[in-house]
Amino acid sequence: MTGIAVLAKAPVPGFAKTRLIPRLGAEGAAALQERLLDRALATARGAAIGPVTLWCAPDETHPAFAAARARHGVRLARQPEGDIGDRMSAAFAAAPGPLALIGTDCPVLAPADLLATRDALHAGADVVLSPAEDGGYGLIALARPQPALFEGIPWSTEGVMGATLAQAARAGLSVRCLPTIWDVDVPADLDRLAASGLIPLPLVGRG
């Protein structure tokens, strides 16, 4: 069994998907975040490889998180303070076994990707990564917690994936990389998202 952690921000205007506000407006960016959250949870539940925990920021009190728990049957947890590395490391530390961690920014991720992740871990990989086109990654899975993978990483830069691989090599960890994926971070990504059909067009156009 491989657990799944989904890290998500509450869909609050001005808090979620702030880099998309110039294109969508604060309300539209928050609405998109809520739709991305729902898709990520549907993907996680659809894989059916283990229990799903939704790690919520700033806390689990937003109505969207309660609705997600009711709709998808997931457990809620509060993201701790710290940078994204601290928060991801905490999710792995809390897991009783192998864990795959995703965010909400990569709607192209599918249940098949999580199944492939589980299989790679079961085959002996210490680390599984889905590289993202922007130099980061959209999925990271570990057979057991590896705090070093989240230390000294230049988060939110194109160097994230390379630095993570370097840390894994220094620790002597075996790594399996899945096909490269794309995420939704900046206004230019919205045209690709709309063309993909993954998110309903009326929602993307809201602002």
mmCIF file of C-alpha atoms in Angstrom:
data_model
loop_
_atom_site.group_PDB
_atom_site.id
_atom_site.type_symbol
_atom_site.label_atom_id
_atom_site.label_comp_id
_atom_site.label_asym_id
_atom_site.label_seq_id
_atom_site.Cartn_x
_atom_site.Cartn_y
_atom_site.Cartn_z
ATOM 1 C CA MET A 1 0.000 0.000 0.000
ATOM 2 C CA THR A 2 1.252 3.485 -0.918
ATOM 3 C CA GLY A 3 -0.322 6.527 0.671
ATOM 4 C CA ILE A 4 -0.920 9.754 -1.214
ATOM 5 C CA ALA A 5 -0.485 13.262 0.173
ATOM 6 C CA VAL A 6 -2.007 16.230 -1.640
ATOM 7 C CA LEU A 7 -0.647 19.639 -0.631
ATOM 8 C CA ALA A 8 -3.082 22.468 -1.310
ATOM 9 C CA LYS A 9 -3.730 26.093 -0.544
ATOM 10 C CA ALA A 10 -7.249 27.161 0.382
ATOM 11 C CA PRO A 11 -9.022 28.782 -2.589
ATOM 12 C CA VAL A 12 -8.980 32.238 -1.007
ATOM 13 C CA PRO A 13 -8.806 35.286 -3.326
ATOM 14 C CA GLY A 14 -5.392 36.876 -3.046
ATOM 15 C CA PHE A 15 -3.891 33.760 -1.408
ATOM 16 C CA ALA A 16 -4.209 31.022 -4.017
ATOM 17 C CA LYS A 17 -2.628 31.049 -7.503
ATOM 18 C CA THR A 18 -1.487 34.637 -7.085
ATOM 19 C CA ARG A 19 0.645 34.602 -10.241
ATOM 20 C CA LEU A 20 -2.529 34.030 -12.248
ATOM 21 C CA ILE A 21 -4.304 37.091 -10.853
ATOM 22 C CA PRO A 22 -3.155 39.385 -13.711
ATOM 23 C CA ARG A 23 -5.053 37.148 -16.143
ATOM 24 C CA LEU A 24 -7.945 35.826 -14.053
ATOM 25 C CA GLY A 25 -8.394 38.337 -11.244
ATOM 26 C CA ALA A 26 -8.194 37.303 -7.598
ATOM 27 C CA GLU A 27 -11.650 35.688 -7.577
ATOM 28 C CA GLY A 28 -10.992 33.821 -10.803
ATOM 29 C CA ALA A 29 -7.626 32.547 -9.600
ATOM 30 C CA ALA A 30 -9.239 31.258 -6.405
ATOM 31 C CA ALA A 31 -12.011 29.593 -8.397
ATOM 32 C CA LEU A 32 -9.415 27.877 -10.563
ATOM 33 C CA GLN A 33 -7.573 26.674 -7.469
ATOM 34 C CA GLU A 34 -10.761 25.059 -6.190
ATOM 35 C CA ARG A 35 -11.213 23.214 -9.488
ATOM 36 C CA LEU A 36 -7.570 22.123 -9.532
ATOM 37 C CA LEU A 37 -7.939 20.879 -5.969
ATOM 38 C CA ASP A 38 -10.939 18.767 -6.895
ATOM 39 C CA ARG A 39 -9.123 17.289 -9.891
ATOM 40 C CA ALA A 40 -6.028 16.420 -7.849
ATOM 41 C CA LEU A 41 -8.134 14.625 -5.253
ATOM 42 C CA ALA A 42 -10.118 12.770 -7.919
ATOM 43 C CA THR A 43 -6.830 11.631 -9.442
ATOM 44 C CA ALA A 44 -5.493 10.503 -6.078
ATOM 45 C CA ARG A 45 -8.662 8.614 -5.193
ATOM 46 C CA GLY A 46 -8.923 7.158 -8.684
ATOM 47 C CA ALA A 47 -5.507 5.533 -8.380
ATOM 48 C CA ALA A 48 -6.747 3.526 -5.373
ATOM 49 C CA ILE A 49 -3.223 2.705 -4.174
ATOM 50 C CA GLY A 50 -3.682 3.755 -0.557
ATOM 51 C CA PRO A 51 -5.197 6.317 1.812
ATOM 52 C CA VAL A 52 -5.256 9.958 0.726
ATOM 53 C CA THR A 53 -4.455 12.864 3.047
ATOM 54 C CA LEU A 54 -5.151 16.457 2.059
ATOM 55 C CA TRP A 55 -2.569 18.753 3.645
ATOM 56 C CA CYS A 56 -4.241 22.145 3.958
ATOM 57 C CA ALA A 57 -2.836 25.677 4.081
ATOM 58 C CA PRO A 58 -3.145 27.863 5.993
ATOM 59 C CA ASP A 59 -5.325 25.407 7.939
ATOM 60 C CA GLU A 60 -8.146 22.932 7.361
ATOM 61 C CA THR A 61 -11.059 25.244 8.262
ATOM 62 C CA HIS A 62 -11.896 26.553 4.779
ATOM 63 C CA PRO A 63 -15.282 25.238 3.524
ATOM 64 C CA ALA A 64 -13.638 23.919 0.354
ATOM 65 C CA PHE A 65 -11.582 21.516 2.427
ATOM 66 C CA ALA A 66 -14.628 20.254 4.318
ATOM 67 C CA ALA A 67 -16.393 19.771 0.983
ATOM 68 C CA ALA A 68 -13.370 17.877 -0.350
ATOM 69 C CA ARG A 69 -13.377 15.581 2.652
ATOM 70 C CA ALA A 70 -17.072 14.855 2.192
ATOM 71 C CA ARG A 71 -16.818 14.321 -1.565
ATOM 72 C CA HIS A 72 -13.603 12.323 -1.751
ATOM 73 C CA GLY A 73 -13.398 10.685 1.662
ATOM 74 C CA VAL A 74 -9.924 12.013 2.417
ATOM 75 C CA ARG A 75 -8.309 12.832 5.727
ATOM 76 C CA LEU A 76 -7.424 16.458 6.432
ATOM 77 C CA ALA A 77 -4.171 17.653 7.978
ATOM 78 C CA ARG A 78 -2.741 21.121 8.515
ATOM 79 C CA GLN A 79 0.451 22.082 6.717
ATOM 80 C CA PRO A 80 3.120 23.211 9.201
ATOM 81 C CA GLU A 81 5.014 26.483 9.085
ATOM 82 C CA GLY A 82 8.097 26.745 6.905
ATOM 83 C CA ASP A 83 8.962 26.675 3.222
ATOM 84 C CA ILE A 84 7.614 24.141 0.760
ATOM 85 C CA GLY A 85 10.491 21.797 1.559
ATOM 86 C CA ASP A 86 9.632 21.833 5.256
ATOM 87 C CA ARG A 87 5.989 21.145 4.489
ATOM 88 C CA MET A 88 6.703 18.276 2.115
ATOM 89 C CA SER A 89 9.185 16.728 4.518
ATOM 90 C CA ALA A 90 6.571 16.868 7.294
ATOM 91 C CA ALA A 91 4.080 14.957 5.152
ATOM 92 C CA PHE A 92 6.623 12.191 4.557
ATOM 93 C CA ALA A 93 7.582 12.106 8.231
ATOM 94 C CA ALA A 94 3.929 11.543 9.150
ATOM 95 C CA ALA A 95 3.461 8.652 6.712
ATOM 96 C CA PRO A 96 3.495 5.102 8.106
ATOM 97 C CA GLY A 97 4.949 3.699 4.874
ATOM 98 C CA PRO A 98 5.694 4.583 1.240
ATOM 99 C CA LEU A 99 4.113 7.864 0.169
ATOM 100 C CA ALA A 100 3.502 9.738 -3.084
ATOM 101 C CA LEU A 101 3.108 13.497 -2.765
ATOM 102 C CA ILE A 102 1.486 15.806 -5.291
ATOM 103 C CA GLY A 103 0.211 19.360 -5.365
ATOM 104 C CA THR A 104 -2.676 20.841 -7.296
ATOM 105 C CA ASP A 105 -0.684 22.539 -10.059
ATOM 106 C CA CYS A 106 -0.362 19.564 -12.439
ATOM 107 C CA PRO A 107 -3.821 18.620 -13.731
ATOM 108 C CA VAL A 108 -2.203 16.442 -16.405
ATOM 109 C CA LEU A 109 -1.259 13.931 -13.708
ATOM 110 C CA ALA A 110 -3.454 10.843 -13.992
ATOM 111 C CA PRO A 111 -4.190 7.794 -11.833
ATOM 112 C CA ALA A 112 -1.885 5.815 -14.127
ATOM 113 C CA ASP A 113 1.036 7.996 -13.018
ATOM 114 C CA LEU A 114 0.346 7.160 -9.387
ATOM 115 C CA LEU A 115 0.038 3.471 -10.220
ATOM 116 C CA ALA A 116 3.413 3.625 -11.988
ATOM 117 C CA THR A 117 4.809 5.386 -8.924
ATOM 118 C CA ARG A 118 3.590 2.644 -6.612
ATOM 119 C CA ASP A 119 5.033 -0.028 -8.882
ATOM 120 C CA ALA A 120 8.420 1.709 -8.998
ATOM 121 C CA LEU A 121 8.561 1.932 -5.218
ATOM 122 C CA HIS A 122 7.564 -1.706 -4.864
ATOM 123 C CA ALA A 123 10.282 -2.638 -7.379
ATOM 124 C CA GLY A 124 12.907 -1.084 -5.123
ATOM 125 C CA ALA A 125 13.198 2.585 -6.045
ATOM 126 C CA ASP A 126 13.957 4.854 -3.111
ATOM 127 C CA VAL A 127 12.674 7.954 -4.909
ATOM 128 C CA VAL A 128 10.209 8.470 -7.759
ATOM 129 C CA LEU A 129 9.901 11.848 -9.485
ATOM 130 C CA SER A 130 7.757 13.335 -12.230
ATOM 131 C CA PRO A 131 9.888 16.154 -13.664
ATOM 132 C CA ALA A 132 8.065 19.319 -14.692
ATOM 133 C CA GLU A 133 8.909 21.339 -17.777
ATOM 134 C CA ASP A 134 9.753 24.393 -15.656
ATOM 135 C CA GLY A 135 12.592 22.601 -13.883
ATOM 136 C CA GLY A 136 10.665 21.475 -10.831
ATOM 137 C CA TYR A 137 8.652 18.337 -10.271
ATOM 138 C CA GLY A 138 4.946 17.588 -10.045
ATOM 139 C CA LEU A 139 5.203 14.392 -8.014
ATOM 140 C CA ILE A 140 7.702 13.011 -5.549
ATOM 141 C CA ALA A 141 7.377 9.629 -3.873
ATOM 142 C CA LEU A 142 9.613 8.032 -1.260
ATOM 143 C CA ALA A 143 9.875 4.531 0.098
ATOM 144 C CA ARG A 144 10.774 6.113 3.443
ATOM 145 C CA PRO A 145 11.348 9.678 4.694
ATOM 146 C CA GLN A 146 14.459 11.365 3.279
ATOM 147 C CA PRO A 147 14.768 14.823 4.893
ATOM 148 C CA ALA A 148 17.954 15.632 2.963
ATOM 149 C CA LEU A 149 15.977 15.765 -0.299
ATOM 150 C CA PHE A 150 14.221 18.906 0.948
ATOM 151 C CA GLU A 151 17.245 20.744 2.327
ATOM 152 C CA GLY A 152 19.219 23.311 0.360
ATOM 153 C CA ILE A 153 16.856 23.222 -2.628
ATOM 154 C CA PRO A 154 16.302 26.494 -4.566
ATOM 155 C CA TRP A 155 12.512 26.312 -4.420
ATOM 156 C CA SER A 156 10.441 28.045 -7.124
ATOM 157 C CA THR A 157 13.348 28.048 -9.576
ATOM 158 C CA GLU A 158 14.306 25.976 -12.591
ATOM 159 C CA GLY A 159 16.990 24.317 -10.465
ATOM 160 C CA VAL A 160 14.664 22.312 -8.207
ATOM 161 C CA MET A 161 14.812 19.021 -10.094
ATOM 162 C CA GLY A 162 18.559 19.132 -10.624
ATOM 163 C CA ALA A 163 19.259 19.960 -6.992
ATOM 164 C CA THR A 164 16.942 17.169 -5.831
ATOM 165 C CA LEU A 165 18.687 14.623 -8.057
ATOM 166 C CA ALA A 166 22.046 15.802 -6.743
ATOM 167 C CA GLN A 167 20.886 15.352 -3.149
ATOM 168 C CA ALA A 168 19.587 11.863 -3.976
ATOM 169 C CA ALA A 169 22.926 10.924 -5.554
ATOM 170 C CA ARG A 170 24.844 12.165 -2.499
ATOM 171 C CA ALA A 171 22.607 10.050 -0.275
ATOM 172 C CA GLY A 172 23.100 6.970 -2.466
ATOM 173 C CA LEU A 173 19.385 6.704 -3.279
ATOM 174 C CA SER A 174 17.988 4.930 -6.329
ATOM 175 C CA VAL A 175 15.777 7.224 -8.397
ATOM 176 C CA ARG A 176 13.120 6.451 -10.988
ATOM 177 C CA CYS A 177 11.904 9.343 -13.166
ATOM 178 C CA LEU A 178 8.500 9.246 -14.833
ATOM 179 C CA PRO A 179 7.731 11.178 -18.049
ATOM 180 C CA THR A 180 7.985 14.953 -17.883
ATOM 181 C CA ILE A 181 4.740 16.803 -17.165
ATOM 182 C CA TRP A 182 3.590 20.434 -17.203
ATOM 183 C CA ASP A 183 2.015 22.554 -14.531
ATOM 184 C CA VAL A 184 -0.161 25.646 -14.213
ATOM 185 C CA ASP A 185 1.746 28.446 -12.531
ATOM 186 C CA VAL A 186 1.827 31.555 -14.708
ATOM 187 C CA PRO A 187 -0.651 33.261 -17.091
ATOM 188 C CA ALA A 188 1.011 31.724 -20.157
ATOM 189 C CA ASP A 189 0.059 28.263 -18.856
ATOM 190 C CA LEU A 190 -3.649 29.049 -19.026
ATOM 191 C CA ASP A 191 -3.899 28.771 -22.799
ATOM 192 C CA ARG A 192 -2.420 25.294 -22.652
ATOM 193 C CA LEU A 193 -4.761 24.377 -19.835
ATOM 194 C CA ALA A 194 -7.764 25.603 -21.788
ATOM 195 C CA ALA A 195 -6.685 23.688 -24.899
ATOM 196 C CA SER A 196 -6.216 20.509 -22.875
ATOM 197 C CA GLY A 197 -9.861 20.356 -21.811
ATOM 198 C CA LEU A 198 -8.803 19.325 -18.305
ATOM 199 C CA ILE A 199 -10.524 22.327 -16.708
ATOM 200 C CA PRO A 200 -13.862 23.653 -17.999
ATOM 201 C CA LEU A 201 -13.359 26.729 -20.124
ATOM 202 C CA PRO A 202 -15.959 28.940 -18.358
ATOM 203 C CA LEU A 203 -14.016 28.537 -15.124
ATOM 204 C CA VAL A 204 -10.706 29.388 -16.711
ATOM 205 C CA GLY A 205 -12.210 32.522 -18.193
ATOM 206 C CA ARG A 206 -13.568 33.769 -14.895
ATOM 207 C CA GLY A 207 -12.009 36.802 -13.319
#
